[in-house]
XYZ file of C-alpha atoms in Angstrom:
382
model
C 0.000 0.000 0.000
C 1.296 3.440 -0.850
C 1.723 5.736 2.143
C 0.270 9.189 1.711
C 1.996 12.018 3.545
C 0.816 15.570 2.964
C 3.450 18.006 1.728
C 4.888 20.737 3.915
C 2.678 23.717 4.522
C 5.177 26.000 2.825
C 4.153 24.352 -0.453
C 0.462 24.554 0.441
C 0.618 28.213 1.405
C 2.533 29.080 -1.756
C -0.161 27.490 -3.894
C -2.926 29.056 -1.794
C -1.637 32.472 -2.909
C -2.214 31.534 -6.525
C -5.422 32.389 -8.327
C -6.538 28.784 -8.459
C -6.700 27.802 -4.787
C -9.170 25.023 -5.590
C -6.567 23.424 -7.844
C -4.063 23.546 -4.984
C -6.528 21.800 -2.744
C -7.212 19.064 -5.309
C -3.561 18.447 -6.035
C -2.120 18.518 -2.534
C -5.001 17.520 -0.265
C -6.768 14.781 -2.163
C -9.862 13.778 -0.105
C -9.299 10.155 -1.109
C -5.977 10.228 0.739
C -6.937 12.163 3.861
C -7.201 9.768 6.782
C -7.819 12.148 9.678
C -10.942 13.629 11.198
C -9.688 17.184 11.621
C -6.029 16.609 10.760
C -5.105 16.251 7.110
C -1.633 14.751 7.594
C 0.516 12.794 9.988
C 3.879 14.519 10.139
C 6.505 12.826 12.295
C 6.577 13.771 15.981
C 9.244 16.304 16.869
C 11.102 13.930 19.208
C 11.442 11.079 16.725
C 14.826 10.126 15.250
C 13.431 9.420 11.802
C 11.217 11.708 9.747
C 8.611 10.714 7.144
C 8.204 12.777 4.001
C 5.801 12.326 1.102
C 6.994 12.117 -2.473
C 5.583 11.431 -5.923
C 6.683 7.980 -7.086
C 5.268 8.549 -10.559
C 2.435 6.035 -10.318
C -0.225 8.762 -9.996
C -2.773 6.603 -8.172
C -2.880 5.818 -4.470
C -4.402 2.520 -3.386
C -7.679 2.709 -1.455
C -6.999 3.113 2.245
C -8.614 1.063 4.987
C -11.422 2.393 7.190
C -10.195 4.946 9.710
C -10.496 3.348 13.146
C -9.545 4.485 16.619
C -6.639 2.609 18.207
C -6.801 2.357 21.996
C -3.694 1.978 24.172
C -3.913 0.841 27.779
C -2.003 3.036 30.213
C -1.566 2.657 33.963
C -0.998 6.091 35.452
C 1.324 6.537 38.424
C -0.531 9.719 39.347
C -3.746 11.191 37.995
C -3.909 14.725 39.442
C -1.842 17.361 37.620
C -0.952 20.711 39.200
C -0.224 24.019 37.500
C 0.469 27.607 38.508
C -0.593 29.404 35.319
C -2.218 32.804 35.965
C -4.311 32.437 32.782
C -6.563 29.622 33.939
C -8.926 29.372 36.866
C -7.767 26.127 38.450
C -4.689 24.633 40.088
C -5.463 20.939 39.683
C -6.770 18.860 36.810
C -7.473 15.279 35.766
C -7.286 13.786 32.288
C -8.322 10.138 32.117
C -7.487 9.975 28.395
C -4.656 11.139 26.149
C -5.494 12.126 22.605
C -9.036 13.012 21.548
C -11.346 11.476 18.964
C -13.235 14.723 18.425
C -10.524 15.650 15.925
C -10.580 19.452 16.248
C -7.784 20.790 14.032
C -7.162 23.740 16.368
C -6.823 21.714 19.607
C -3.993 23.164 21.703
C -3.394 19.718 23.282
C -2.129 18.171 20.039
C 1.597 18.831 20.745
C 1.381 16.738 23.930
C 1.098 13.570 21.817
C 4.683 14.035 20.665
C 5.819 13.037 24.159
C 4.294 9.620 23.501
C 6.158 9.186 20.216
C 3.145 10.121 18.103
C 2.270 12.759 15.561
C 0.207 15.764 16.602
C -1.795 15.195 13.417
C -3.773 12.061 12.613
C -2.320 10.024 15.469
C -3.585 12.494 18.085
C -7.165 11.733 17.091
C -6.603 8.055 16.294
C -4.265 6.748 19.029
C -6.149 7.194 22.304
C -4.486 6.329 25.601
C -6.867 5.064 28.273
C -5.712 5.403 31.883
C -7.526 2.302 33.053
C -6.562 2.798 36.703
C -7.658 6.440 36.850
C -10.272 5.880 39.568
C -7.907 3.775 41.668
C -5.134 6.381 41.315
C -7.519 9.184 42.305
C -8.560 7.369 45.466
C -4.936 6.879 46.439
C -4.002 10.528 45.870
C -6.899 12.198 47.634
C -6.696 9.614 50.393
C -3.074 10.467 51.179
C -2.326 11.862 54.604
C -2.435 15.656 54.651
C -4.366 16.011 51.374
C -6.399 19.221 51.194
C -9.306 19.500 48.792
C -9.318 22.115 46.043
C -11.472 22.146 42.887
C -10.215 19.699 40.267
C -10.863 20.527 36.609
C -11.720 17.887 34.011
C -11.533 18.503 30.265
C -8.421 20.667 30.349
C -6.311 18.696 27.854
C -8.689 16.246 26.221
C -12.463 15.922 26.466
C -13.553 13.708 29.401
C -16.676 12.739 27.442
C -15.070 11.844 24.110
C -16.427 8.654 22.423
C -14.081 6.316 24.338
C -15.863 7.302 27.554
C -19.004 5.462 26.442
C -17.173 2.183 26.859
C -14.666 2.831 29.636
C -16.754 5.109 31.902
C -13.654 6.496 33.613
C -15.153 9.970 33.924
C -18.237 8.539 35.584
C -16.055 6.539 37.965
C -14.125 9.683 38.885
C -17.359 11.593 39.525
C -18.577 8.778 41.770
C -15.434 9.210 43.873
C -15.985 12.975 43.934
C -19.508 12.499 45.276
C -18.428 9.884 47.805
C -15.679 12.137 49.186
C -17.562 15.439 48.745
C -14.785 16.776 46.545
C -15.321 19.873 44.305
C -14.986 19.380 40.537
C -15.236 21.508 37.364
C -16.019 20.025 33.944
C -15.537 21.380 30.426
C -16.863 19.375 27.485
C -18.341 19.644 24.004
C -20.187 16.336 24.306
C -23.823 15.735 25.193
C -22.691 12.460 26.790
C -22.375 14.429 30.022
C -26.148 14.032 30.446
C -25.567 10.324 31.120
C -24.101 11.347 34.489
C -26.868 13.775 35.414
C -27.742 11.702 38.477
C -24.289 12.240 40.004
C -23.991 15.842 38.829
C -27.341 16.718 40.396
C -26.199 15.442 43.786
C -22.864 17.245 43.499
C -24.674 20.468 42.577
C -26.980 20.151 45.569
C -23.869 20.198 47.760
C -22.233 23.070 45.881
C -19.491 20.818 44.503
C -19.746 21.075 40.721
C -19.994 23.494 37.814
C -19.987 22.744 34.098
C -18.937 24.613 30.961
C -20.279 23.480 27.595
C -17.945 24.452 24.752
C -19.655 25.714 21.600
C -17.974 27.036 18.465
C -20.846 27.396 16.026
C -24.616 27.163 15.627
C -24.147 26.013 12.033
C -24.274 22.206 11.917
C -22.188 22.005 8.732
C -19.464 24.267 10.086
C -19.519 22.487 13.436
C -18.986 19.143 11.711
C -15.975 20.535 9.875
C -14.486 22.069 13.019
C -15.259 19.228 15.446
C -15.851 16.067 13.415
C -16.871 13.739 16.260
C -18.218 16.176 18.844
C -21.941 16.507 19.582
C -24.008 18.690 17.284
C -24.857 22.268 18.366
C -28.473 21.249 18.994
C -27.484 18.435 21.334
C -25.091 20.680 23.243
C -27.856 23.239 23.737
C -30.094 20.443 24.979
C -27.347 19.438 27.436
C -27.235 23.014 28.748
C -31.013 22.961 29.236
C -31.059 19.621 31.062
C -28.155 20.566 33.299
C -29.740 23.888 34.148
C -33.127 22.335 34.892
C -31.400 19.857 37.216
C -29.829 22.710 39.185
C -26.286 22.234 37.872
C -24.511 25.604 37.369
C -23.647 25.738 33.674
C -21.731 28.194 31.516
C -21.177 28.439 27.775
C -17.600 28.493 26.537
C -17.391 30.104 23.072
C -14.003 28.719 22.200
C -12.066 29.098 20.111
C -13.122 32.163 18.201
C -11.436 31.906 14.791
C -11.155 35.112 12.748
C -13.288 35.047 9.583
C -14.485 31.487 10.311
C -16.812 31.517 13.333
C -16.187 34.865 15.063
C -19.334 36.321 13.511
C -21.392 33.806 15.549
C -20.272 34.941 19.010
C -23.506 36.767 19.886
C -25.659 34.037 18.367
C -23.956 31.357 20.498
C -24.425 33.334 23.706
C -28.051 34.132 22.880
C -28.904 30.467 22.277
C -27.075 29.270 25.388
C -28.761 31.861 27.605
C -32.164 30.794 26.284
C -31.410 27.235 27.437
C -30.394 28.244 30.952
C -26.676 29.068 30.859
C -25.706 31.529 33.603
C -22.265 32.675 32.470
C -20.127 32.931 29.326
C -16.462 33.146 28.409
C -14.337 33.042 25.279
C -10.808 32.176 24.121
C -9.211 33.408 20.925
C -7.688 30.830 18.573
C -4.290 29.583 19.793
C -1.766 27.880 17.492
C 1.084 26.542 19.646
C 3.706 24.194 18.212
C 2.450 21.679 15.665
C -1.125 22.975 15.927
C -0.167 25.730 13.492
C 0.513 23.275 10.666
C -2.517 21.082 11.395
C -4.826 24.098 11.416
C -3.343 25.591 8.253
C -3.834 22.358 6.332
C -7.424 22.195 7.614
C -7.983 25.736 6.360
C -6.692 24.893 2.913
C -8.998 21.895 2.679
C -12.205 23.552 3.851
C -11.684 27.272 3.221
C -9.023 27.635 0.506
C -10.274 31.103 -0.416
C -9.802 32.408 3.158
C -6.364 31.025 4.048
C -4.433 34.256 3.680
C -7.146 36.387 5.273
C -7.577 34.151 8.347
C -3.847 33.824 8.975
C -3.374 37.556 8.526
C -6.002 38.291 11.170
C -4.460 35.718 13.521
C -1.060 37.395 13.204
C -2.636 40.789 13.828
C -3.710 39.505 17.257
C -0.327 37.937 18.043
C 2.110 40.753 17.365
C 2.783 39.619 13.813
C 3.424 35.981 14.775
C 1.281 32.872 14.518
C 1.310 32.453 18.301
C 2.313 34.384 21.386
C 2.697 32.270 24.530
C 2.975 35.146 27.013
C 0.769 34.948 30.076
C -1.964 37.556 29.970
C -2.269 37.633 26.179
C -2.160 34.020 24.968
C -5.886 33.476 25.661
C -7.156 36.847 24.476
C -4.643 38.201 21.963
C -3.994 41.905 21.509
C -4.508 44.622 18.928
C -7.650 46.157 17.369
C -9.303 42.900 16.313
C -8.816 41.213 19.703
C -10.015 44.334 21.525
C -13.156 44.516 19.418
C -13.874 40.826 20.038
C -13.596 41.306 23.803
C -15.903 44.317 23.623
C -18.451 42.284 21.703
C -18.230 39.555 24.348
C -18.769 42.010 27.184
C -21.792 43.613 25.517
C -23.318 40.250 24.605
C -22.848 38.906 28.124
C -24.606 41.963 29.535
C -27.380 41.796 26.950
C -28.164 38.112 27.565
C -27.618 38.059 31.319
C -24.428 36.020 31.172
C -22.114 38.488 32.898
C -22.237 36.809 36.312
C -19.658 34.257 37.433
C -20.740 30.770 38.410
C -20.788 30.278 42.198
C -17.607 29.133 43.910
C -17.268 25.507 44.960
C -17.072 24.280 48.540
C -13.885 22.736 49.909
C -15.061 22.235 53.499
C -17.166 19.104 52.910
C -14.298 16.839 51.893
C -14.112 13.405 53.532
C -11.106 11.219 52.751
C -11.976 7.986 50.911
C -11.791 4.684 52.709
C -8.726 2.885 51.419
C -8.534 -0.889 51.654
C -5.693 -2.051 53.868
C -3.092 -3.885 51.805
C -2.716 -6.646 54.372
C -6.478 -7.194 54.534
C -6.650 -7.411 50.740
C -4.610 -10.638 50.932
C -7.496 -12.473 52.578
């Protein structure tokens, strides 16, 4: 079987400047060869010793490729709680029961993390999913340690806790069961309606002031949403999730992220309006971020779906990042800077005020925590 590897983006961008951008797309991003969901290629991970490059062998045709299937890898985590001290995010601790994400969003800032596993940030990020099968056991051990003090733990910070693999493995549900048992505060961000499956646990956590949820929405257009987030829930189902969570008393916010210049930024007010109508109480937004390999994955996605906007979108992105594709400085990496970014923030502020989404979700309680009962190792021998 011939191996298809997309050419470097330098070649793609050069052709995208030509008058016939559609021709560039047909020649360099043949749909029959694309094997990703959001990613169009599978460039070698940056830590690998060998690098794969595509080339034309003169045979013109590429053999039909097999069905694209998710590959699951079993992982036993030594620890499950991650700590951070970033001033840009509203949590100190997080849990990710999975690595990689089947949703396949081309713009996902977590893609570069797959390189640490020897994988590509492209196709392999959305195909090779690592399942931390002992996540619940590891959580019990960590929060049951002597001297542990409860603080809100965020879920959905690197990969979605309710991605398709969760239907089978139910690790997120297991973690929430531990949170309820120990009265531990938790925050969840997801773009999947699968969260409604756990409404029974979330309702009890909310009654105790121990949970809040953010539903991520990027578009109200089903066609655009499918291009941006191939395996995430549809906009209608996410709105339904907001309604059901709200009706059950679970504090819920809408997360309009990312806002991509000239792609979905014109929908900001529409997203907030729809979410407020379904019971959302707060709203926030993050501007498109393109760290590391994400830049190339996103650019190839642009050329495939919006070949006529490539130059315009990238120009606007650079206008918000001081002339670069990405600026990692604290304080600006989430919001950007410059006229476009300022206008977007002003629109957010006015829309939040207009739709009653300018309040923050209530804080979570830390004083109810009860350490889990850990089985004595000696007793477990009997």
